[in-house]
mmCIF file of C-alpha atoms in Angstrom:
data_model
loop_
_atom_site.group_PDB
_atom_site.id
_atom_site.type_symbol
_atom_site.label_atom_id
_atom_site.label_comp_id
_atom_site.label_asym_id
_atom_site.label_seq_id
_atom_site.Cartn_x
_atom_site.Cartn_y
_atom_site.Cartn_z
ATOM 1 C CA MET H 11 0.000 0.000 0.000
ATOM 2 C CA GLN H 12 1.363 3.379 -1.011
ATOM 3 C CA THR H 13 1.985 5.814 1.843
ATOM 4 C CA GLN H 14 0.899 9.363 1.104
ATOM 5 C CA HIS H 15 2.857 12.349 2.412
ATOM 6 C CA TYR H 16 1.289 15.768 2.741
ATOM 7 C CA PRO H 17 3.709 18.626 2.027
ATOM 8 C CA ALA H 18 2.633 21.629 4.096
ATOM 9 C CA THR H 19 3.077 25.191 2.925
ATOM 10 C CA ASP H 20 1.622 28.511 3.989
ATOM 11 C CA ASN H 21 2.615 31.191 1.494
ATOM 12 C CA PHE H 22 0.063 30.399 -1.213
ATOM 13 C CA LEU H 23 -2.955 30.445 1.118
ATOM 14 C CA GLU H 24 -1.834 33.573 2.926
ATOM 15 C CA ALA H 25 -1.239 35.360 -0.386
ATOM 16 C CA LEU H 26 -4.612 34.251 -1.728
ATOM 17 C CA LEU H 27 -6.471 35.455 1.365
ATOM 18 C CA LYS H 28 -4.592 38.752 1.433
ATOM 19 C CA SER H 29 -5.617 39.339 -2.172
ATOM 20 C CA GLN H 30 -9.242 39.136 -0.967
ATOM 21 C CA TYR H 31 -8.662 41.283 2.131
ATOM 22 C CA THR H 32 -11.686 43.511 1.556
ATOM 23 C CA LYS H 33 -14.103 40.622 1.061
ATOM 24 C CA LEU H 34 -12.925 38.839 4.204
ATOM 25 C CA GLY H 35 -13.553 41.903 6.345
ATOM 26 C CA PRO H 36 -12.753 42.554 10.019
ATOM 27 C CA ILE H 37 -12.136 38.914 10.971
ATOM 28 C CA PHE H 38 -9.230 38.607 8.551
ATOM 29 C CA ALA H 39 -8.055 42.088 9.512
ATOM 30 C CA ASP H 40 -7.494 40.914 13.105
ATOM 31 C CA PRO H 41 -6.918 37.144 12.939
ATOM 32 C CA GLU H 42 -5.391 36.831 16.412
ATOM 33 C CA LYS H 43 -8.401 38.437 18.074
ATOM 34 C CA TYR H 44 -10.700 36.003 16.276
ATOM 35 C CA ARG H 45 -8.359 32.999 16.765
ATOM 36 C CA LEU H 46 -8.604 32.387 13.034
ATOM 37 C CA GLN H 47 -7.244 29.077 11.721
ATOM 38 C CA VAL H 48 -7.585 27.758 8.167
ATOM 39 C CA ILE H 49 -6.391 24.547 6.488
ATOM 40 C CA TYR H 50 -6.873 24.102 2.748
ATOM 41 C CA THR H 51 -5.843 20.933 0.934
ATOM 42 C CA ARG H 52 -5.267 20.902 -2.808
ATOM 43 C CA ILE H 53 -5.867 17.472 -4.350
ATOM 44 C CA ASP H 54 -4.150 16.251 -7.498
ATOM 45 C CA ARG H 55 -4.801 12.829 -9.019
ATOM 46 C CA ASP H 56 -2.242 10.701 -10.813
ATOM 47 C CA ALA H 57 -2.951 8.530 -13.844
ATOM 48 C CA ASN H 58 -4.311 5.820 -11.527
ATOM 49 C CA GLN H 59 -6.650 8.305 -9.796
ATOM 50 C CA PHE H 60 -4.628 8.100 -6.598
ATOM 51 C CA PRO H 61 -4.947 11.420 -4.731
ATOM 52 C CA HIS H 62 -1.898 13.490 -3.794
ATOM 53 C CA PHE H 63 -2.324 16.258 -1.256
ATOM 54 C CA THR H 64 -0.732 19.633 -0.641
ATOM 55 C CA ASP H 65 -1.768 21.245 2.646
ATOM 56 C CA TYR H 66 -1.854 25.003 3.123
ATOM 57 C CA HIS H 67 -2.165 26.554 6.574
ATOM 58 C CA TYR H 68 -3.111 29.958 7.873
ATOM 59 C CA GLY H 69 -2.869 30.779 11.590
ATOM 60 C CA VAL H 70 -2.775 27.114 12.601
ATOM 61 C CA SER H 71 -1.097 26.527 15.958
ATOM 62 C CA PRO H 72 -1.396 23.737 18.552
ATOM 63 C CA ASP H 73 -1.441 26.479 21.190
ATOM 64 C CA THR H 74 -4.583 28.129 19.793
ATOM 65 C CA TYR H 75 -7.514 26.524 21.597
ATOM 66 C CA PHE H 76 -11.000 26.427 20.160
ATOM 67 C CA TYR H 77 -13.991 24.681 21.659
ATOM 68 C CA PRO H 78 -14.848 22.000 19.073
ATOM 69 C CA ALA H 79 -18.575 21.926 19.892
ATOM 70 C CA SER H 80 -20.391 19.591 17.495
ATOM 71 C CA THR H 81 -17.348 18.699 15.408
ATOM 72 C CA VAL H 82 -16.663 15.921 17.974
ATOM 73 C CA LYS H 83 -19.716 14.219 16.495
ATOM 74 C CA LEU H 84 -17.663 13.312 13.410
ATOM 75 C CA PRO H 85 -15.315 10.878 15.211
ATOM 76 C CA ALA H 86 -18.274 9.659 17.290
ATOM 77 C CA ALA H 87 -20.124 8.554 14.145
ATOM 78 C CA ILE H 88 -17.012 6.839 12.809
ATOM 79 C CA LEU H 89 -16.109 5.019 16.021
ATOM 80 C CA ALA H 90 -19.707 3.904 16.598
ATOM 81 C CA LEU H 91 -19.637 2.073 13.256
ATOM 82 C CA GLU H 92 -16.149 0.718 13.856
ATOM 83 C CA LYS H 93 -17.169 -0.764 17.213
ATOM 84 C CA LEU H 94 -20.056 -2.619 15.564
ATOM 85 C CA ASN H 95 -17.617 -4.120 13.066
ATOM 86 C CA ASP H 96 -15.068 -5.048 15.722
ATOM 87 C CA LEU H 97 -17.600 -7.081 17.722
ATOM 88 C CA GLN H 98 -18.349 -9.333 14.718
ATOM 89 C CA ILE H 99 -21.690 -10.486 16.125
ATOM 90 C CA PRO H 100 -24.316 -11.885 13.721
ATOM 91 C CA LEU H 101 -27.372 -9.618 13.339
ATOM 92 C CA LEU H 102 -25.529 -6.717 14.993
ATOM 93 C CA HIS H 103 -25.273 -3.778 12.584
ATOM 94 C CA ARG H 104 -26.155 -0.101 12.342
ATOM 95 C CA GLU H 105 -29.871 -0.819 11.707
ATOM 96 C CA THR H 106 -30.291 -3.191 14.672
ATOM 97 C CA PRO H 107 -32.710 -1.680 17.240
ATOM 98 C CA PHE H 108 -30.570 0.052 19.852
ATOM 99 C CA PHE H 109 -31.866 0.850 23.337
ATOM 100 C CA THR H 110 -30.312 2.916 26.095
ATOM 101 C CA ALA H 111 -31.142 2.381 29.777
ATOM 102 C CA PRO H 112 -31.220 5.367 32.149
ATOM 103 C CA LEU H 113 -28.242 6.033 34.408
ATOM 104 C CA GLN H 114 -29.294 7.666 37.651
ATOM 105 C CA GLY H 115 -27.977 11.175 38.066
ATOM 106 C CA VAL H 116 -26.375 11.157 34.634
ATOM 107 C CA ASN H 117 -28.742 10.686 31.691
ATOM 108 C CA THR H 118 -32.146 9.335 30.785
ATOM 109 C CA GLY H 119 -32.745 6.245 28.694
ATOM 110 C CA VAL H 120 -34.120 5.869 25.169
ATOM 111 C CA GLN H 121 -36.697 3.297 24.129
ATOM 112 C CA ARG H 122 -38.350 5.260 21.307
ATOM 113 C CA ASP H 123 -37.079 7.668 18.655
ATOM 114 C CA PRO H 124 -39.891 9.518 16.869
ATOM 115 C CA THR H 125 -37.519 10.594 14.074
ATOM 116 C CA ALA H 126 -36.535 7.002 13.212
ATOM 117 C CA PRO H 127 -38.367 4.593 10.886
ATOM 118 C CA GLY H 128 -40.983 2.842 13.011
ATOM 119 C CA GLY H 129 -39.940 4.951 15.979
ATOM 120 C CA ILE H 130 -37.155 2.488 16.817
ATOM 121 C CA PRO H 131 -33.758 3.982 17.787
ATOM 122 C CA THR H 132 -30.737 2.762 15.822
ATOM 123 C CA ILE H 133 -27.086 3.704 15.454
ATOM 124 C CA ALA H 134 -27.864 4.536 11.811
ATOM 125 C CA ASN H 135 -30.536 7.071 12.663
ATOM 126 C CA TYR H 136 -28.413 8.698 15.343
ATOM 127 C CA ILE H 137 -25.653 9.185 12.772
ATOM 128 C CA LYS H 138 -28.123 10.571 10.261
ATOM 129 C CA LYS H 139 -29.365 13.107 12.849
ATOM 130 C CA ILE H 140 -25.806 14.115 13.694
ATOM 131 C CA PHE H 141 -25.112 15.203 10.122
ATOM 132 C CA LEU H 142 -28.559 16.482 9.119
ATOM 133 C CA ILE H 143 -29.294 18.708 12.121
ATOM 134 C CA SER H 144 -26.278 18.261 14.451
ATOM 135 C CA ASP H 145 -28.494 16.634 17.080
ATOM 136 C CA ASN H 146 -26.918 16.680 20.558
ATOM 137 C CA ASP H 147 -28.773 13.709 22.022
ATOM 138 C CA ALA H 148 -27.768 11.571 19.040
ATOM 139 C CA TYR H 149 -24.111 12.287 19.786
ATOM 140 C CA ASN H 150 -24.607 11.588 23.493
ATOM 141 C CA ARG H 151 -26.061 8.149 22.725
ATOM 142 C CA LEU H 152 -23.073 7.291 20.542
ATOM 143 C CA TYR H 153 -20.702 8.584 23.251
ATOM 144 C CA GLU H 154 -22.413 6.174 25.658
ATOM 145 C CA TRP H 155 -22.152 3.304 23.197
ATOM 146 C CA ILE H 156 -18.448 3.894 22.534
ATOM 147 C CA GLY H 157 -17.465 4.814 26.105
ATOM 148 C CA GLN H 158 -15.215 7.693 27.111
ATOM 149 C CA GLN H 159 -12.072 5.600 27.549
ATOM 150 C CA PRO H 160 -12.262 3.611 24.270
ATOM 151 C CA PHE H 161 -13.252 6.809 22.428
ATOM 152 C CA ASN H 162 -10.010 8.525 23.398
ATOM 153 C CA THR H 163 -7.602 5.597 23.418
ATOM 154 C CA ARG H 164 -8.618 4.592 19.889
ATOM 155 C CA LEU H 165 -7.934 8.091 18.557
ATOM 156 C CA TRP H 166 -4.677 8.331 20.500
ATOM 157 C CA GLU H 167 -3.398 5.036 19.106
ATOM 158 C CA MET H 168 -4.132 6.355 15.620
ATOM 159 C CA GLY H 169 -1.777 9.264 16.275
ATOM 160 C CA TYR H 170 -4.261 11.910 17.401
ATOM 161 C CA LYS H 171 -2.506 12.449 20.733
ATOM 162 C CA ASP H 172 -3.903 15.932 21.396
ATOM 163 C CA ILE H 173 -7.586 15.030 21.100
ATOM 164 C CA GLN H 174 -9.592 14.899 24.340
ATOM 165 C CA VAL H 175 -13.231 13.823 24.164
ATOM 166 C CA ARG H 176 -14.334 14.248 27.752
ATOM 167 C CA HIS H 177 -18.070 14.845 27.856
ATOM 168 C CA ARG H 178 -21.519 14.711 26.374
ATOM 169 C CA VAL H 179 -22.845 17.911 24.809
ATOM 170 C CA GLY H 180 -25.847 19.995 25.795
ATOM 171 C CA LEU H 181 -26.054 18.500 29.299
ATOM 172 C CA PRO H 182 -24.855 20.276 32.481
ATOM 173 C CA LEU H 183 -22.827 17.337 33.802
ATOM 174 C CA HIS H 184 -19.657 17.441 35.870
ATOM 175 C CA GLU H 185 -16.478 15.628 34.889
ATOM 176 C CA GLU H 186 -17.192 12.592 37.071
ATOM 177 C CA ALA H 187 -20.671 12.074 35.591
ATOM 178 C CA ASN H 188 -19.261 12.114 32.063
ATOM 179 C CA ARG H 189 -16.875 9.302 32.963
ATOM 180 C CA TRP H 190 -19.963 7.103 33.380
ATOM 181 C CA THR H 191 -21.825 5.817 30.326
ATOM 182 C CA ASN H 192 -25.275 4.269 30.246
ATOM 183 C CA PRO H 193 -26.100 0.572 29.856
ATOM 184 C CA VAL H 194 -27.168 -0.210 26.273
ATOM 185 C CA SER H 195 -28.580 -3.171 24.400
ATOM 186 C CA PHE H 196 -29.356 -4.267 20.849
ATOM 187 C CA ARG H 197 -32.486 -6.336 20.350
ATOM 188 C CA GLN H 198 -34.172 -7.990 17.400
ATOM 189 C CA ASP H 199 -37.729 -9.335 17.678
ATOM 190 C CA GLY H 200 -37.508 -9.170 21.454
ATOM 191 C CA GLU H 201 -34.242 -11.125 21.598
ATOM 192 C CA ILE H 202 -31.108 -9.513 23.002
ATOM 193 C CA ILE H 203 -28.366 -9.527 20.370
ATOM 194 C CA TYR H 204 -25.807 -7.720 22.520
ATOM 195 C CA GLN H 205 -25.821 -5.780 25.766
ATOM 196 C CA GLN H 206 -23.307 -3.593 27.516
ATOM 197 C CA ASP H 207 -23.412 -2.635 31.193
ATOM 198 C CA ALA H 208 -22.799 0.845 32.530
ATOM 199 C CA ARG H 209 -19.117 1.657 32.226
ATOM 200 C CA TYR H 210 -16.709 3.949 34.024
ATOM 201 C CA SER H 211 -13.676 5.594 32.443
ATOM 202 C CA ARG H 212 -10.496 5.715 34.507
ATOM 203 C CA LEU H 213 -8.654 7.600 31.814
ATOM 204 C CA SER H 214 -6.111 10.176 32.914
ATOM 205 C CA PHE H 215 -6.083 13.277 30.708
ATOM 206 C CA PRO H 216 -3.095 15.608 30.378
ATOM 207 C CA GLN H 217 -3.595 18.876 32.242
ATOM 208 C CA ARG H 218 -4.546 21.964 30.271
ATOM 209 C CA ALA H 219 -5.141 25.669 30.792
ATOM 210 C CA ASP H 220 -7.658 26.790 28.169
ATOM 211 C CA TRP H 221 -9.754 29.914 28.773
ATOM 212 C CA ALA H 222 -11.979 32.237 26.762
ATOM 213 C CA GLY H 223 -14.115 35.314 27.307
ATOM 214 C CA THR H 224 -14.451 37.623 30.290
ATOM 215 C CA ALA H 225 -17.809 36.270 31.511
ATOM 216 C CA TYR H 226 -20.273 33.505 30.641
ATOM 217 C CA TYR H 227 -23.792 32.235 31.232
ATOM 218 C CA ASN H 228 -23.890 29.008 33.231
ATOM 219 C CA HIS H 229 -26.402 26.174 32.788
ATOM 220 C CA LEU H 230 -28.874 28.037 35.032
ATOM 221 C CA ASP H 231 -28.634 31.038 32.692
ATOM 222 C CA GLN H 232 -26.829 32.984 35.394
ATOM 223 C CA LEU H 233 -24.021 35.338 34.401
ATOM 224 C CA GLU H 234 -20.645 34.339 35.862
ATOM 225 C CA MET H 235 -18.284 37.309 35.912
ATOM 226 C CA ARG H 236 -15.035 35.505 35.082
ATOM 227 C CA PRO H 237 -13.436 33.865 32.038
ATOM 228 C CA MET H 238 -14.813 30.463 31.110
ATOM 229 C CA ASP H 239 -12.531 27.529 31.864
ATOM 230 C CA PHE H 240 -12.399 25.044 28.975
ATOM 231 C CA SER H 241 -9.605 22.960 30.517
ATOM 232 C CA PHE H 242 -11.969 20.081 31.297
ATOM 233 C CA ARG H 243 -13.920 20.309 28.076
ATOM 234 C CA ASN H 244 -13.483 18.603 24.734
ATOM 235 C CA ARG H 245 -10.421 19.381 22.666
ATOM 236 C CA LEU H 246 -10.073 18.631 18.958
ATOM 237 C CA PRO H 247 -7.272 20.573 17.221
ATOM 238 C CA LEU H 248 -8.098 21.729 13.712
ATOM 239 C CA THR H 249 -5.252 19.737 12.150
ATOM 240 C CA ASP H 250 -6.614 16.537 13.713
ATOM 241 C CA LEU H 251 -10.166 17.338 12.644
ATOM 242 C CA HIS H 252 -8.968 17.983 9.089
ATOM 243 C CA ASN H 253 -7.012 14.727 9.002
ATOM 244 C CA LEU H 254 -9.945 12.752 10.424
ATOM 245 C CA LEU H 255 -12.070 13.991 7.543
ATOM 246 C CA ARG H 256 -9.318 13.153 5.050
ATOM 247 C CA SER H 257 -9.091 9.598 6.407
ATOM 248 C CA ILE H 258 -12.829 9.099 5.823
ATOM 249 C CA ILE H 259 -12.962 10.631 2.367
ATOM 250 C CA PHE H 260 -9.703 9.039 1.171
ATOM 251 C CA PRO H 261 -9.084 5.895 3.265
ATOM 252 C CA GLU H 262 -6.932 4.469 0.486
ATOM 253 C CA ALA H 263 -4.524 7.411 0.730
ATOM 254 C CA VAL H 264 -3.713 7.379 4.442
ATOM 255 C CA THR H 265 -1.446 5.041 6.362
ATOM 256 C CA ILE H 266 -2.909 1.844 7.809
ATOM 257 C CA SER H 267 -2.551 3.246 11.324
ATOM 258 C CA GLN H 268 -4.783 6.189 10.364
ATOM 259 C CA ARG H 269 -7.434 4.061 8.677
ATOM 260 C CA PHE H 270 -10.646 3.163 10.464
ATOM 261 C CA ARG H 271 -11.978 -0.384 10.439
ATOM 262 C CA LEU H 272 -14.985 0.361 8.248
ATOM 263 C CA THR H 273 -16.629 -1.478 5.376
ATOM 264 C CA ASP H 274 -17.428 -0.133 1.929
ATOM 265 C CA SER H 275 -21.057 -0.014 3.056
ATOM 266 C CA ASP H 276 -20.070 2.087 6.072
ATOM 267 C CA TYR H 277 -18.261 4.592 3.876
ATOM 268 C CA ARG H 278 -21.194 4.913 1.466
ATOM 269 C CA PHE H 279 -23.547 5.390 4.415
ATOM 270 C CA LEU H 280 -21.332 8.092 5.920
ATOM 271 C CA TYR H 281 -20.993 9.889 2.588
ATOM 272 C CA ARG H 282 -24.762 9.976 2.129
ATOM 273 C CA CYS H 283 -25.371 11.259 5.649
ATOM 274 C CA MET H 284 -22.591 13.842 5.498
ATOM 275 C CA SER H 285 -23.749 15.338 2.205
ATOM 276 C CA ALA H 286 -27.531 15.145 2.660
ATOM 277 C CA TYR H 287 -29.788 18.057 3.602
ATOM 278 C CA PRO H 288 -32.660 18.148 6.116
ATOM 279 C CA THR H 289 -35.931 17.941 4.184
ATOM 280 C CA LYS H 290 -39.583 17.185 4.837
ATOM 281 C CA GLU H 291 -38.763 13.500 4.227
ATOM 282 C CA TYR H 292 -36.911 13.475 7.553
ATOM 283 C CA LYS H 293 -39.272 13.253 10.549
ATOM 284 C CA GLY H 294 -37.156 15.624 12.619
ATOM 285 C CA TYR H 295 -37.373 18.352 9.964
ATOM 286 C CA ASP H 296 -38.468 21.792 11.200
ATOM 287 C CA PRO H 297 -39.235 24.077 8.232
ATOM 288 C CA ALA H 298 -38.849 27.141 10.461
ATOM 289 C CA LEU H 299 -35.260 26.153 11.255
ATOM 290 C CA HIS H 300 -33.818 23.598 8.843
ATOM 291 C CA CYS H 301 -32.966 25.061 5.458
ATOM 292 C CA GLN H 302 -30.972 23.186 2.798
ATOM 293 C CA ALA H 303 -27.736 24.847 3.906
ATOM 294 C CA TYR H 304 -28.465 24.518 7.648
ATOM 295 C CA THR H 305 -25.170 22.772 8.399
ATOM 296 C CA LYS H 306 -23.256 23.890 5.283
ATOM 297 C CA PHE H 307 -21.213 26.887 6.463
ATOM 298 C CA LEU H 308 -18.188 26.836 4.160
ATOM 299 C CA LEU H 309 -19.375 28.099 0.766
ATOM 300 C CA PHE H 310 -23.046 28.601 1.771
ATOM 301 C CA GLY H 311 -22.925 30.104 5.269
ATOM 302 C CA GLY H 312 -25.931 28.181 6.570
ATOM 303 C CA ASN H 313 -27.925 30.779 4.662
ATOM 304 C CA ARG H 314 -31.674 30.187 4.413
ATOM 305 C CA SER H 315 -31.789 31.740 0.945
ATOM 306 C CA SER H 316 -28.944 29.609 -0.429
ATOM 307 C CA LYS H 317 -29.727 27.088 -3.132
ATOM 308 C CA ILE H 318 -26.990 24.480 -3.417
ATOM 309 C CA PRO H 319 -26.444 23.440 -7.048
ATOM 310 C CA GLU H 320 -27.261 19.839 -7.879
ATOM 311 C CA ALA H 321 -23.684 19.115 -8.954
ATOM 312 C CA VAL H 322 -22.162 20.376 -5.693
ATOM 313 C CA ARG H 323 -21.643 17.971 -2.803
ATOM 314 C CA ILE H 324 -20.390 19.044 0.628
ATOM 315 C CA PHE H 325 -19.261 16.296 3.012
ATOM 316 C CA ASN H 326 -18.794 18.119 6.298
ATOM 317 C CA LYS H 327 -19.359 18.551 10.010
ATOM 318 C CA PRO H 328 -19.633 22.001 11.631
ATOM 319 C CA GLY H 329 -19.769 23.033 15.257
ATOM 320 C CA TRP H 330 -20.794 26.252 16.981
ATOM 321 C CA ALA H 331 -20.966 27.129 20.693
ATOM 322 C CA TYR H 332 -19.570 29.661 23.196
ATOM 323 C CA GLY H 333 -18.476 31.957 20.389
ATOM 324 C CA PHE H 334 -16.418 29.283 18.621
ATOM 325 C CA LEU H 335 -17.420 28.428 15.057
ATOM 326 C CA THR H 336 -15.807 25.598 13.087
ATOM 327 C CA ASP H 337 -16.425 23.649 9.913
ATOM 328 C CA THR H 338 -14.492 20.915 8.131
ATOM 329 C CA ALA H 339 -15.526 19.960 4.616
ATOM 330 C CA TYR H 340 -14.699 18.044 1.469
ATOM 331 C CA ILE H 341 -16.294 20.013 -1.355
ATOM 332 C CA VAL H 342 -16.769 18.710 -4.894
ATOM 333 C CA ASN H 343 -18.466 19.752 -8.091
ATOM 334 C CA LEU H 344 -19.421 16.598 -9.945
ATOM 335 C CA ALA H 345 -19.932 18.424 -13.241
ATOM 336 C CA GLU H 346 -16.805 20.583 -13.205
ATOM 337 C CA LYS H 347 -14.627 17.818 -11.691
ATOM 338 C CA THR H 348 -13.270 19.963 -8.884
ATOM 339 C CA GLU H 349 -12.477 18.819 -5.341
ATOM 340 C CA PHE H 350 -10.739 20.161 -2.249
ATOM 341 C CA LEU H 351 -10.632 19.889 1.536
ATOM 342 C CA LEU H 352 -11.184 22.981 3.675
ATOM 343 C CA SER H 353 -11.339 23.431 7.446
ATOM 344 C CA ALA H 354 -11.610 26.644 9.436
ATOM 345 C CA SER H 355 -12.174 27.762 12.990
ATOM 346 C CA LEU H 356 -12.729 31.188 14.527
ATOM 347 C CA PHE H 357 -13.905 32.869 17.717
ATOM 348 C CA VAL H 358 -16.626 35.360 16.835
ATOM 349 C CA ASN H 359 -17.535 36.605 20.316
ATOM 350 C CA THR H 360 -16.627 40.285 20.690
ATOM 351 C CA SER H 361 -18.656 41.138 23.803
ATOM 352 C CA GLY H 362 -16.604 38.826 26.007
ATOM 353 C CA ILE H 363 -19.792 37.221 27.370
ATOM 354 C CA LEU H 364 -19.940 33.597 26.258
ATOM 355 C CA GLY H 365 -23.382 32.151 25.656
ATOM 356 C CA ASP H 366 -24.586 35.392 24.111
ATOM 357 C CA ASP H 367 -23.216 34.595 20.674
ATOM 358 C CA HIS H 368 -26.137 33.926 18.326
ATOM 359 C CA GLN H 369 -26.040 37.319 16.655
ATOM 360 C CA ALA H 370 -22.275 37.111 16.094
ATOM 361 C CA PHE H 371 -22.588 33.661 14.508
ATOM 362 C CA GLU H 372 -25.202 34.906 12.059
ATOM 363 C CA GLU H 373 -23.839 38.369 11.313
ATOM 364 C CA SER H 374 -20.098 37.761 11.135
ATOM 365 C CA GLY H 375 -19.054 34.115 11.647
ATOM 366 C CA LYS H 376 -21.131 32.254 9.075
ATOM 367 C CA PRO H 377 -20.790 34.977 6.402
ATOM 368 C CA PHE H 378 -17.008 34.821 6.866
ATOM 369 C CA LEU H 379 -16.971 31.043 6.364
ATOM 370 C CA GLN H 380 -19.174 31.447 3.300
ATOM 371 C CA THR H 381 -16.791 34.011 1.806
ATOM 372 C CA LEU H 382 -13.764 31.874 2.659
ATOM 373 C CA GLY H 383 -15.360 28.895 0.914
ATOM 374 C CA GLU H 384 -16.213 31.005 -2.129
ATOM 375 C CA ILE H 385 -12.616 32.241 -2.443
ATOM 376 C CA ILE H 386 -11.147 28.745 -2.294
ATOM 377 C CA TYR H 387 -13.862 27.340 -4.564
ATOM 378 C CA LYS H 388 -13.157 30.007 -7.209
ATOM 379 C CA ALA H 389 -9.407 29.319 -7.037
ATOM 380 C CA GLU H 390 -10.041 25.595 -7.454
ATOM 381 C CA SER H 391 -12.499 26.017 -10.319
ATOM 382 C CA GLU H 392 -9.923 28.090 -12.219
ATOM 383 C CA ARG H 393 -7.035 25.720 -11.565
ATOM 384 C CA ASN H 394 -5.786 23.463 -14.350
ATOM 385 C CA ARG H 395 -5.609 19.786 -13.463
ATOM 386 C CA THR H 396 -3.431 17.340 -15.360
ATOM 387 C CA VAL H 397 -5.848 14.531 -14.499
ATOM 388 C CA LYS H 398 -9.550 15.134 -13.873
ATOM 389 C CA PRO H 399 -10.765 13.339 -10.744
ATOM 390 C CA ASP H 400 -13.208 10.458 -10.980
ATOM 391 C CA LEU H 401 -15.851 11.544 -8.457
ATOM 392 C CA SER H 402 -18.398 8.818 -9.180
ATOM 393 C CA ARG H 403 -18.250 7.331 -5.677
ATOM 394 C CA PHE H 404 -19.430 10.658 -4.299
ATOM 395 C CA ASN H 405 -22.422 10.905 -6.659
ATOM 396 C CA LEU H 406 -24.805 9.353 -4.148
ATOM 397 C CA SER H 407 -28.549 9.508 -3.804
ATOM 398 C CA PHE H 408 -29.798 11.137 -0.613
ATOM 399 C CA ASP H 409 -32.734 8.732 -0.405
ATOM 400 C CA ASN H 410 -32.603 6.193 2.429
ATOM 401 C CA ALA H 411 -29.375 7.661 3.781
#
């Protein structure tokens, strides 16, 4: 198996962005204030269609913390599928009915899922909800299935040493509670296929000192007049997030140690979920909230008025919370035969009060990511390629994702 190396350069991306200084506005004018980080990967195919990558960085530093928010749902979806494969149990797969028992003082159980076919919860439907509407409970159920300790140790052994996945999202739980994960079971026609007891993580995390803001709203909606401490919260550096996406989109082009134990069916399922849009066909669809571009920030800014062309596919996972806004995406145009990887993170809060960020996300953060995506997309569409990419495996129907 050929090992792919990724030469990293910065000058091209910085020069390109500086040439669009006016369009990028105040965020690009003060990148340190906004903790701006960008990774852009140019993809060139050889005569055998094998992809070769050139990575370009802007502002990327391991010392620049950003709260990953919902981007942690990407590795959760991957590891949930991998764990099913590793168990190698007949009748156990992503569509097997999956039930979660309550764990006192930590989280409730799940016996029904009104958004799922037949109202029966499954790993498959949780993954679909993660990508369609970035559902928090769906991620929490996968976190409980994987377990905090296996979640982290698997990523660490793959080389992602700086990742820390320490908690559920959207629940006001202390560190100790998040070490516990609920009992779960898979059942078919009333018969237990597999069950897992409540588990406790004894993982020791490296100490950190990550802070943001000057004040924040706590889970009781009370204003705390001090910076918010993120040292015990999730950590997912942008470089690792970008490489996780690369390993899913191009498993053939990463080293064996960076490749997940997934089947061809798993990859097709992930690609459909990652590129689909929330529509009235999905039972969790809310027409007042879920537009086509709801989770498509790079290139379309989550804009309600955006109409994504039929030939464009965006395989991505964004996250937004506490003023931090992130998206990682593989963007293709099936008709024009263009493709590239783009990840970006920024801190849009200017008031200093975390939890009061909605306006900043909508007025400055998402428009910036849209403009950034447009700049890279234009550069890619104008670039000559010696070999046009075969993108047929990404031309997937959204039906029955």
